[in-house]
Amino acid sequence: MPREIRINAFDMNCVGHIQQGLWTHPRDQSTRYTDISYWTDYARRLEAGLFDGIFFADVIGVYDVLGGSPDAAVKNAVQVPVNDPMMLIPAMASVTQHLGFGVTANLTYEQPFQFARRMSTLDHLTRGRIGWNIVTGYLDSAARAAGFTQQMAHDDRYDMADEFMSLVTALWEGSWDDDAVIRDKARGIYADAAKVRVIHHAGKQYKVDAMHLSEPSPQRTPVLYQAGASERGTRFAATHAECVFMNGQKQPAVKQAVQELRQAAAQQGRAASDIKVFLGATIVTGATEQEAQDKFEDYKRYANSEAALVHAAASLGIDFYKYDIDEPIETKSNAIQSNVAAMTRAAGPQWTRRKLLDQLVMGSRQPPWVGSGEAIARKMIEWCDAADVDGFNLSRTVVPECFDDFIAHVVPQLQERGAFKTSYQSGTLRGKLFGRDRRASTSA
Ligand SMILES: Cc1cc2nc3c(=O)[nH]c(=O)nc-3n(C[C@H](O)[C@H](O)[C@H](O)COP(=O)(O)O)c2cc1C
């Protein structure tokens, strides 16, 4: 029996997310991203298709690495303009019962005390369906917006994140006892003050002496996602993450990264089943192979490789315009090291701007899987078995039809093979994923 595959939609509160240029397709609706009904319709649609969740990326800063200017990013809507994803969640939760929400928040620019309260509020309003993708950023443009000249060094960002995590965990898990809230109208006692305590934290980056302002929410700690895969990133994920988001097209490399992650988690006393791995995937599908191929040819006409290069330059931390088109590119980076490693694997050690441009077939470094629902379902199951992956974050292409297509053509094929649920289980996001409401290490 194949494992139950988990499926998230992967999106961002903006026009151009991963597959750059597709917003210009006549059927694409992502230019409606400022309209709340766009998002509530989206949520209903995903829940009707039994998606486990929607995963929102978010990036603080603009993509100004390519040519040292943000102009191409602005012109082509490459993740700018971008609105706050957290604001969408109560609206989307109000029209759904089961859909989970993974939201990215960059802790470098958050105050832990207020951030902990915002996440608790979302956990209350969604009835325990909130997850947080922990990121620390990769852009100097974000650092400049916050009054610094450049971002912290790669590994120092993770050290800061470790401290942030220990502080917010103490606020979420340690400030209010489970039975602190009484709500006794007859005696006029809302909460037992003896069961609420101040958290004292004095670390390198943060100093807090305060009780958490929110009462305990269904999950307390949001489901923790993480997506860094460098050596230091893997150590961080092994310590904190419950869901890990990976990119990669080559099965042996992904398999090895998953193995290393699970081994690192085991060293922290965690079970392999304590971490779910989601692979990023872009899917173009249809009722038949031919229909899928035709759609792919149609979509490709709208892809924008200049815009894709803007995105790649920023996330790799490399200005490709400093190199001739066939000049090998230096691979040291202070941005996303795992992306640089993936690039080197995909294009070979001597990779060049030309080789990179060749990869950007549909406006992104992530080449799509194109095929009938049956072919895609088989491929997904095969990937999960071979690389020990638990599910997929599906990048949007032409939205919302890409999700309609997935639901119409792939979901029934997965269900037929016993690899996808036929109805939702009730309960919190963590309950659905792991069978418990609270984090494993902190459960009573
Ligand atoms: C698949 C994937 C998705 C990511 N999504 C985001 C994001 O939405 N926002 C963000 O600021 N960083 C994002 N990142 C960056 C990482 O979370 C990470 O904090 C980082 O830049 C360092 O990664 P590394 O350990 O691989 O070097 C993403 C990275 C990967 C691989």
PDB file of C-alpha atoms and ligand atoms in Angstrom, residues 10 55-60 104 106 133-138 154 157-158 226-234 245-247 335-339, ligand 1:
ATOM      1  CA  PHE A  10       2.363  26.722  -3.210  1.00  0.00           C
ATOM      2  CA  PHE A  55       1.703  27.114   1.593  1.00  0.00           C
ATOM      3  CA  PHE A  56       2.458  30.807   1.275  1.00  0.00           C
ATOM      4  CA  ALA A  57       5.956  31.939   0.458  1.00  0.00           C
ATOM      5  CA  ASP A  58       6.910  35.426   1.524  1.00  0.00           C
ATOM      6  CA  VAL A  59      10.006  37.458   0.866  1.00  0.00           C
ATOM      7  CA  ILE A  60      11.035  40.676   2.561  1.00  0.00           C
ATOM      8  CA  THR A 104       6.212  32.100   5.677  1.00  0.00           C
ATOM      9  CA  ASN A 106      11.018  36.046   8.182  1.00  0.00           C
ATOM     10  CA  ASN A 133       7.577  28.413   7.516  1.00  0.00           C
ATOM     11  CA  ILE A 134      10.611  29.654   9.433  1.00  0.00           C
ATOM     12  CA  VAL A 135      12.914  31.740   7.232  1.00  0.00           C
ATOM     13  CA  THR A 136      15.697  34.181   7.948  1.00  0.00           C
ATOM     14  CA  GLY A 137      15.900  35.892   4.559  1.00  0.00           C
ATOM     15  CA  TYR A 138      18.531  36.067   1.867  1.00  0.00           C
ATOM     16  CA  HIS A 154      24.536  32.794   6.477  1.00  0.00           C
ATOM     17  CA  ARG A 157      21.242  33.956  10.706  1.00  0.00           C
ATOM     18  CA  TYR A 158      20.563  30.387  11.801  1.00  0.00           C
ATOM     19  CA  GLN A 226      11.491  24.998   7.183  1.00  0.00           C
ATOM     20  CA  ALA A 227      13.151  25.094   3.790  1.00  0.00           C
ATOM     21  CA  GLY A 228      16.885  25.613   4.225  1.00  0.00           C
ATOM     22  CA  ALA A 229      18.954  22.623   3.184  1.00  0.00           C
ATOM     23  CA  SER A 230      22.580  23.714   3.600  1.00  0.00           C
ATOM     24  CA  GLU A 231      24.563  21.864   6.276  1.00  0.00           C
ATOM     25  CA  ARG A 232      23.620  24.466   8.900  1.00  0.00           C
ATOM     26  CA  GLY A 233      20.056  24.628   7.529  1.00  0.00           C
ATOM     27  CA  THR A 234      19.671  20.860   7.820  1.00  0.00           C
ATOM     28  CA  PHE A 245      10.215  21.891   1.984  1.00  0.00           C
ATOM     29  CA  MET A 246      12.879  20.810  -0.514  1.00  0.00           C
ATOM     30  CA  ASN A 247      13.633  21.565  -4.112  1.00  0.00           C
ATOM     31  CA  ALA A 335      22.016  33.705  -0.030  1.00  0.00           C
ATOM     32  CA  ILE A 336      20.446  30.241  -0.334  1.00  0.00           C
ATOM     33  CA  GLN A 337      23.382  27.817  -0.378  1.00  0.00           C
ATOM     34  CA  SER A 338      21.227  24.778  -1.053  1.00  0.00           C
ATOM     35  CA  ASN A 339      19.907  26.455  -4.229  1.00  0.00           C
TER      36      ASN A 339
HETATM   37  C1  LIG B   1      12.078  25.447  -1.471  1.00  0.00           C
HETATM   38  C2  LIG B   1      12.498  26.691  -0.761  1.00  0.00           C
HETATM   39  C3  LIG B   1      11.552  27.675  -0.450  1.00  0.00           C
HETATM   40  C4  LIG B   1      11.912  28.835   0.230  1.00  0.00           C
HETATM   41  N1  LIG B   1      10.993  29.805   0.477  1.00  0.00           N
HETATM   42  C5  LIG B   1      11.371  30.967   1.057  1.00  0.00           C
HETATM   43  C6  LIG B   1      10.459  32.042   1.263  1.00  0.00           C
HETATM   44  O1  LIG B   1       9.263  31.963   0.944  1.00  0.00           O
HETATM   45  N2  LIG B   1      10.920  33.164   1.826  1.00  0.00           N
HETATM   46  C7  LIG B   1      12.226  33.322   2.221  1.00  0.00           C
HETATM   47  O2  LIG B   1      12.579  34.383   2.734  1.00  0.00           O
HETATM   48  N3  LIG B   1      13.107  32.312   2.058  1.00  0.00           N
HETATM   49  C8  LIG B   1      12.718  31.173   1.475  1.00  0.00           C
HETATM   50  N4  LIG B   1      13.639  30.173   1.292  1.00  0.00           N
HETATM   51  C9  LIG B   1      14.974  30.336   1.886  1.00  0.00           C
HETATM   52  C10 LIG B   1      15.251  29.404   3.059  1.00  0.00           C
HETATM   53  O3  LIG B   1      14.159  29.238   3.849  1.00  0.00           O
HETATM   54  C11 LIG B   1      16.449  29.704   3.986  1.00  0.00           C
HETATM   55  O4  LIG B   1      16.115  30.492   5.091  1.00  0.00           O
HETATM   56  C12 LIG B   1      17.691  30.245   3.515  1.00  0.00           C
HETATM   57  O5  LIG B   1      17.724  31.218   2.639  1.00  0.00           O
HETATM   58  C13 LIG B   1      18.962  29.509   3.737  1.00  0.00           C
HETATM   59  O6  LIG B   1      18.883  28.306   3.087  1.00  0.00           O
HETATM   60  P1  LIG B   1      20.086  27.308   3.077  1.00  0.00           P
HETATM   61  O7  LIG B   1      20.227  26.733   4.457  1.00  0.00           O
HETATM   62  O8  LIG B   1      19.699  26.274   2.077  1.00  0.00           O
HETATM   63  O9  LIG B   1      21.302  28.101   2.673  1.00  0.00           O
HETATM   64  C14 LIG B   1      13.272  29.017   0.613  1.00  0.00           C
HETATM   65  C15 LIG B   1      14.219  28.036   0.300  1.00  0.00           C
HETATM   66  C16 LIG B   1      13.872  26.874  -0.380  1.00  0.00           C
HETATM   67  C17 LIG B   1      14.926  25.849  -0.692  1.00  0.00           C
END
